[in-house]
Amino acid sequence: MARFSPDDLRRVLGSGLLSFPVTHTTPDHAFDEPAYRAHLQRLAGYDVAGLFAPGGTGEFFSLSHTDVDAVLRATVAEAHDALPVIGAAGYGTATAVEMARRAEEGGADGLLLLPPYLTEVGQEGLYDHVARVCAATSLGVIVYHRANARFKAATVDRLVAHFPNFIGFKDGVCDIDLMVRLHAEHDGRLVLIGGLPTAETYALPYLELGATTYSSAIFNFAPQWACDFYAAVRAHDKAQVYDRLREFVLPYIAIRDRQPGYAVSIVKAGLTVSGHGAGPVRPPLTDLTEAEHAELAALVKKVI
């Protein structure tokens, strides 16, 4: 049974920074569970409000279903009692329903529902997709607004009205109009999460849109810096936020944007250059070049 009700989970997740750990990999791309657990143990001393595993930063899209289950169970085993663990589901609707049930059986406290696989999706189909997942689990469900899972306000309204365990909306599109509407209509009912790549870039303006939290991939390799940045955002300390953006985030993004998929690759590279290697990314992603690793290493030295 989940340790957090959907209502409790919504409140907790909105209160602090969210951790999306990488999934450690052996040279042959298998799940390196001992290294992953050691990573979670290193991060355990830092204050976060939720642990999402495996999410996009954790290469959910490249893991086998067996690996998804193994990552979740390892995360549940390492998380302390006050820290909710959010599992993942995705692909087609039948698969997502099955993954939601397995996540609940595996000890998850909530669920991040990633976009359906490949096909274009209309609003009625998207509603049905989320509805079937919500009906299949007692866990609080957060949808990821991204790629082909682009929700309109009316669809979100229906889900809110029909499913008490639909508790969260993670925006990976930068849909300002929609975020304003959701904040105005569903403040206190939905937790709004900033979910664009390198979410720190948008954290301050998103706070004004009701997104009191965001997914921090940087937390993997610079946890204290990530926590301090979040504190500056919540304090509306614009000077500190923009100093940190100029010093680290903007040049980091310049490297990230050189290749599709580098939003994940650069996080694993950040761990490598900080002395805590997580192994290579899994295909179809590609790792940073040696020159990019060296460039990133010089940058990371400023924040660890």
mmCIF file of C-alpha atoms in Angstrom, residues 40-256:
data_model
loop_
_atom_site.group_PDB
_atom_site.id
_atom_site.type_symbol
_atom_site.label_atom_id
_atom_site.label_comp_id
_atom_site.label_asym_id
_atom_site.label_seq_id
_atom_site.Cartn_x
_atom_site.Cartn_y
_atom_site.Cartn_z
ATOM 1 C CA LEU A 40 20.826 7.349 -4.284
ATOM 2 C CA GLN A 41 22.721 6.980 -1.012
ATOM 3 C CA ARG A 42 24.990 9.914 -1.950
ATOM 4 C CA LEU A 43 21.977 12.072 -2.708
ATOM 5 C CA ALA A 44 20.034 11.057 0.395
ATOM 6 C CA GLY A 45 21.499 13.862 2.502
ATOM 7 C CA TYR A 46 19.962 16.573 0.340
ATOM 8 C CA ASP A 47 16.452 17.930 0.739
ATOM 9 C CA VAL A 48 14.089 16.995 -2.073
ATOM 10 C CA ALA A 49 10.323 16.484 -2.140
ATOM 11 C CA GLY A 50 10.059 13.513 -4.497
ATOM 12 C CA LEU A 51 12.108 10.852 -6.235
ATOM 13 C CA PHE A 52 11.016 9.915 -9.785
ATOM 14 C CA ALA A 53 12.471 6.646 -11.044
ATOM 15 C CA PRO A 54 12.859 5.880 -13.816
ATOM 16 C CA GLY A 55 11.865 9.107 -15.534
ATOM 17 C CA GLY A 56 13.090 10.627 -18.761
ATOM 18 C CA THR A 57 16.482 11.445 -17.241
ATOM 19 C CA GLY A 58 16.567 7.805 -16.113
ATOM 20 C CA GLU A 59 16.159 6.656 -19.746
ATOM 21 C CA PHE A 60 12.722 5.113 -19.184
ATOM 22 C CA PHE A 61 12.284 4.994 -22.963
ATOM 23 C CA SER A 62 15.311 2.696 -23.394
ATOM 24 C CA LEU A 63 14.741 0.319 -20.471
ATOM 25 C CA SER A 64 13.115 -3.089 -20.667
ATOM 26 C CA HIS A 65 9.989 -3.559 -18.567
ATOM 27 C CA THR A 66 12.048 -5.810 -16.293
ATOM 28 C CA ASP A 67 14.578 -3.018 -15.804
ATOM 29 C CA VAL A 68 11.818 -0.482 -15.088
ATOM 30 C CA ASP A 69 10.568 -2.752 -12.306
ATOM 31 C CA ALA A 70 14.094 -3.303 -10.971
ATOM 32 C CA VAL A 71 14.870 0.437 -10.907
ATOM 33 C CA LEU A 72 11.654 1.176 -9.046
ATOM 34 C CA ARG A 73 12.195 -1.546 -6.447
ATOM 35 C CA ALA A 74 15.783 -0.431 -5.842
ATOM 36 C CA THR A 75 14.569 3.151 -5.411
ATOM 37 C CA VAL A 76 11.850 2.140 -2.953
ATOM 38 C CA ALA A 77 14.426 0.172 -0.961
ATOM 39 C CA GLU A 78 16.765 3.176 -0.709
ATOM 40 C CA ALA A 79 14.242 5.986 -0.113
ATOM 41 C CA HIS A 80 13.597 7.117 3.448
ATOM 42 C CA ASP A 81 10.051 7.020 4.808
ATOM 43 C CA ALA A 82 9.293 10.724 4.286
ATOM 44 C CA LEU A 83 10.355 10.734 0.623
ATOM 45 C CA PRO A 84 7.734 9.656 -1.927
ATOM 46 C CA VAL A 85 8.854 7.480 -4.825
ATOM 47 C CA ILE A 86 7.130 8.068 -8.159
ATOM 48 C CA GLY A 87 7.189 5.211 -10.645
ATOM 49 C CA ALA A 88 6.653 5.465 -14.394
ATOM 50 C CA ALA A 89 4.293 4.164 -17.049
ATOM 51 C CA GLY A 90 4.047 4.770 -20.773
ATOM 52 C CA TYR A 91 3.806 3.331 -24.293
ATOM 53 C CA GLY A 92 0.346 2.162 -25.448
ATOM 54 C CA THR A 93 -2.651 2.277 -23.144
ATOM 55 C CA ALA A 94 -2.745 -1.455 -22.349
ATOM 56 C CA THR A 95 0.979 -1.408 -21.558
ATOM 57 C CA ALA A 96 0.652 1.753 -19.474
ATOM 58 C CA VAL A 97 -2.159 0.188 -17.430
ATOM 59 C CA GLU A 98 -0.024 -2.899 -16.811
ATOM 60 C CA MET A 99 2.985 -0.782 -15.845
ATOM 61 C CA ALA A 100 0.851 1.289 -13.463
ATOM 62 C CA ARG A 101 -0.309 -1.844 -11.680
ATOM 63 C CA ARG A 102 3.241 -3.179 -11.468
ATOM 64 C CA ALA A 103 4.477 0.139 -10.097
ATOM 65 C CA GLU A 104 1.878 0.002 -7.344
ATOM 66 C CA GLU A 105 2.814 -3.601 -6.548
ATOM 67 C CA GLY A 106 6.485 -2.560 -6.516
ATOM 68 C CA GLY A 107 5.946 -0.017 -3.765
ATOM 69 C CA ALA A 108 5.558 3.253 -5.701
ATOM 70 C CA ASP A 109 3.751 6.128 -3.991
ATOM 71 C CA GLY A 110 2.682 7.758 -7.244
ATOM 72 C CA LEU A 111 2.943 7.478 -11.008
ATOM 73 C CA LEU A 112 4.329 9.637 -13.815
ATOM 74 C CA LEU A 113 2.469 8.842 -17.031
ATOM 75 C CA LEU A 114 4.710 9.528 -20.011
ATOM 76 C CA PRO A 115 3.361 10.186 -23.538
ATOM 77 C CA PRO A 116 1.896 7.307 -25.557
ATOM 78 C CA TYR A 117 4.189 5.638 -28.048
ATOM 79 C CA LEU A 118 4.502 6.959 -31.636
ATOM 80 C CA THR A 119 0.975 7.582 -32.866
ATOM 81 C CA GLU A 120 -0.798 10.915 -33.041
ATOM 82 C CA VAL A 121 -3.422 11.298 -30.320
ATOM 83 C CA GLY A 122 -6.632 13.322 -30.300
ATOM 84 C CA GLN A 123 -8.084 14.781 -27.118
ATOM 85 C CA GLU A 124 -10.719 12.079 -26.685
ATOM 86 C CA GLY A 125 -8.101 9.360 -27.069
ATOM 87 C CA LEU A 126 -5.746 11.159 -24.716
ATOM 88 C CA TYR A 127 -8.516 11.459 -22.125
ATOM 89 C CA ASP A 128 -9.278 7.739 -22.439
ATOM 90 C CA HIS A 129 -5.592 6.853 -22.144
ATOM 91 C CA VAL A 130 -5.178 8.741 -18.866
ATOM 92 C CA ALA A 131 -8.589 7.676 -17.575
ATOM 93 C CA ARG A 132 -7.799 3.983 -17.971
ATOM 94 C CA VAL A 133 -4.503 4.391 -16.136
ATOM 95 C CA CYS A 134 -6.144 6.359 -13.299
ATOM 96 C CA ALA A 135 -8.863 3.714 -13.011
ATOM 97 C CA ALA A 136 -6.268 0.925 -12.826
ATOM 98 C CA THR A 137 -4.415 2.242 -9.774
ATOM 99 C CA SER A 138 -5.029 3.913 -6.441
ATOM 100 C CA LEU A 139 -1.788 5.875 -6.833
ATOM 101 C CA GLY A 140 -1.723 9.583 -7.514
ATOM 102 C CA VAL A 141 -1.129 10.071 -11.266
ATOM 103 C CA ILE A 142 0.865 12.910 -12.886
ATOM 104 C CA VAL A 143 0.726 13.360 -16.654
ATOM 105 C CA TYR A 144 3.641 14.571 -18.757
ATOM 106 C CA HIS A 145 2.482 17.219 -21.232
ATOM 107 C CA ARG A 146 4.984 16.647 -24.020
ATOM 108 C CA ALA A 147 5.455 15.259 -27.549
ATOM 109 C CA ASN A 148 2.163 13.686 -28.697
ATOM 110 C CA ALA A 149 0.555 14.003 -25.240
ATOM 111 C CA ARG A 150 -0.499 17.641 -25.605
ATOM 112 C CA PHE A 151 -3.493 18.316 -23.430
ATOM 113 C CA LYS A 152 -6.116 20.990 -23.896
ATOM 114 C CA ALA A 153 -7.631 22.647 -20.869
ATOM 115 C CA ALA A 154 -11.014 20.975 -21.358
ATOM 116 C CA THR A 155 -9.375 17.529 -21.284
ATOM 117 C CA VAL A 156 -7.575 18.341 -18.046
ATOM 118 C CA ASP A 157 -10.845 19.685 -16.609
ATOM 119 C CA ARG A 158 -12.577 16.360 -17.348
ATOM 120 C CA LEU A 159 -9.800 14.341 -15.769
ATOM 121 C CA VAL A 160 -9.857 16.511 -12.646
ATOM 122 C CA ALA A 161 -13.634 16.104 -12.378
ATOM 123 C CA HIS A 162 -13.673 12.344 -12.885
ATOM 124 C CA PHE A 163 -10.523 11.044 -11.149
ATOM 125 C CA PRO A 164 -9.514 12.156 -7.632
ATOM 126 C CA ASN A 165 -6.180 10.384 -8.097
ATOM 127 C CA PHE A 166 -5.299 12.568 -11.093
ATOM 128 C CA ILE A 167 -3.137 14.997 -9.142
ATOM 129 C CA GLY A 168 -0.423 16.496 -11.302
ATOM 130 C CA PHE A 169 0.546 18.108 -14.580
ATOM 131 C CA LYS A 170 4.165 18.274 -15.730
ATOM 132 C CA ASP A 171 4.681 20.744 -18.568
ATOM 133 C CA GLY A 172 7.372 19.857 -21.098
ATOM 134 C CA VAL A 173 6.018 22.111 -23.853
ATOM 135 C CA CYS A 174 6.167 25.650 -22.399
ATOM 136 C CA ASP A 175 2.446 26.123 -22.950
ATOM 137 C CA ILE A 176 2.000 29.394 -21.061
ATOM 138 C CA ASP A 177 -1.679 29.869 -21.879
ATOM 139 C CA LEU A 178 -2.508 26.406 -20.604
ATOM 140 C CA MET A 179 -0.423 26.791 -17.454
ATOM 141 C CA VAL A 180 -2.153 30.070 -16.604
ATOM 142 C CA ARG A 181 -5.541 28.436 -17.076
ATOM 143 C CA LEU A 182 -4.661 25.385 -14.977
ATOM 144 C CA HIS A 183 -3.288 27.540 -12.176
ATOM 145 C CA ALA A 184 -6.384 29.739 -12.201
ATOM 146 C CA GLU A 185 -8.859 26.858 -12.339
ATOM 147 C CA HIS A 186 -7.151 24.083 -10.396
ATOM 148 C CA ASP A 187 -4.839 25.703 -7.844
ATOM 149 C CA GLY A 188 -4.781 23.399 -4.824
ATOM 150 C CA ARG A 189 -6.172 20.488 -6.855
ATOM 151 C CA LEU A 190 -3.248 19.880 -9.224
ATOM 152 C CA VAL A 191 0.469 20.139 -8.551
ATOM 153 C CA LEU A 192 2.021 21.939 -11.520
ATOM 154 C CA ILE A 193 5.565 20.835 -12.345
ATOM 155 C CA GLY A 194 8.105 22.500 -14.619
ATOM 156 C CA GLY A 195 9.337 19.768 -16.932
ATOM 157 C CA LEU A 196 11.246 21.399 -19.766
ATOM 158 C CA PRO A 197 14.826 20.210 -20.339
ATOM 159 C CA THR A 198 17.148 21.880 -17.827
ATOM 160 C CA ALA A 199 14.104 23.131 -15.957
ATOM 161 C CA GLU A 200 16.152 25.599 -13.904
ATOM 162 C CA THR A 201 16.128 27.905 -16.931
ATOM 163 C CA TYR A 202 12.385 28.461 -16.592
ATOM 164 C CA ALA A 203 11.959 27.986 -12.856
ATOM 165 C CA LEU A 204 11.480 31.627 -11.887
ATOM 166 C CA PRO A 205 8.853 32.545 -14.506
ATOM 167 C CA TYR A 206 7.115 29.198 -13.987
ATOM 168 C CA LEU A 207 6.790 29.961 -10.288
ATOM 169 C CA GLU A 208 4.530 32.849 -11.255
ATOM 170 C CA LEU A 209 2.406 30.376 -13.228
ATOM 171 C CA GLY A 210 1.840 28.207 -10.147
ATOM 172 C CA ALA A 211 4.599 25.661 -10.768
ATOM 173 C CA THR A 212 6.169 25.597 -7.308
ATOM 174 C CA THR A 213 8.478 22.749 -8.257
ATOM 175 C CA TYR A 214 10.362 21.289 -11.204
ATOM 176 C CA SER A 215 12.399 18.278 -12.262
ATOM 177 C CA SER A 216 16.099 18.873 -11.680
ATOM 178 C CA ALA A 217 18.466 16.703 -13.692
ATOM 179 C CA ILE A 218 21.408 18.845 -12.513
ATOM 180 C CA PHE A 219 20.699 17.582 -8.989
ATOM 181 C CA ASN A 220 22.345 14.300 -10.062
ATOM 182 C CA PHE A 221 25.863 15.741 -10.191
ATOM 183 C CA ALA A 222 25.588 19.104 -8.383
ATOM 184 C CA PRO A 223 23.041 18.449 -5.636
ATOM 185 C CA GLN A 224 23.931 21.321 -3.318
ATOM 186 C CA TRP A 225 24.008 23.793 -6.199
ATOM 187 C CA ALA A 226 20.596 22.536 -7.366
ATOM 188 C CA CYS A 227 19.116 22.889 -3.872
ATOM 189 C CA ASP A 228 20.545 26.385 -3.465
ATOM 190 C CA PHE A 229 19.192 27.419 -6.862
ATOM 191 C CA TYR A 230 15.725 26.117 -5.946
ATOM 192 C CA ALA A 231 15.851 28.062 -2.670
ATOM 193 C CA ALA A 232 16.717 31.243 -4.593
ATOM 194 C CA VAL A 233 13.763 30.649 -6.924
ATOM 195 C CA ARG A 234 11.314 30.140 -4.067
ATOM 196 C CA ALA A 235 12.676 33.272 -2.358
ATOM 197 C CA HIS A 236 12.164 35.260 -5.591
ATOM 198 C CA ASP A 237 15.856 36.180 -5.415
ATOM 199 C CA LYS A 238 16.145 37.298 -9.026
ATOM 200 C CA ALA A 239 19.720 38.518 -8.728
ATOM 201 C CA GLN A 240 20.981 35.171 -7.461
ATOM 202 C CA VAL A 241 18.917 33.176 -9.957
ATOM 203 C CA TYR A 242 20.222 35.129 -12.933
ATOM 204 C CA ASP A 243 23.799 35.090 -11.657
ATOM 205 C CA ARG A 244 23.604 31.295 -11.492
ATOM 206 C CA LEU A 245 21.983 31.085 -14.914
ATOM 207 C CA ARG A 246 24.780 33.146 -16.462
ATOM 208 C CA GLU A 247 27.555 31.344 -14.596
ATOM 209 C CA PHE A 248 26.480 27.774 -15.237
ATOM 210 C CA VAL A 249 23.088 27.016 -16.754
ATOM 211 C CA LEU A 250 23.342 28.965 -20.009
ATOM 212 C CA PRO A 251 26.786 27.617 -21.004
ATOM 213 C CA TYR A 252 25.603 24.146 -19.922
ATOM 214 C CA ILE A 253 22.618 24.476 -22.272
ATOM 215 C CA ALA A 254 24.953 25.508 -25.101
ATOM 216 C CA ILE A 255 26.618 22.088 -24.835
ATOM 217 C CA ARG A 256 23.302 20.279 -24.342
#
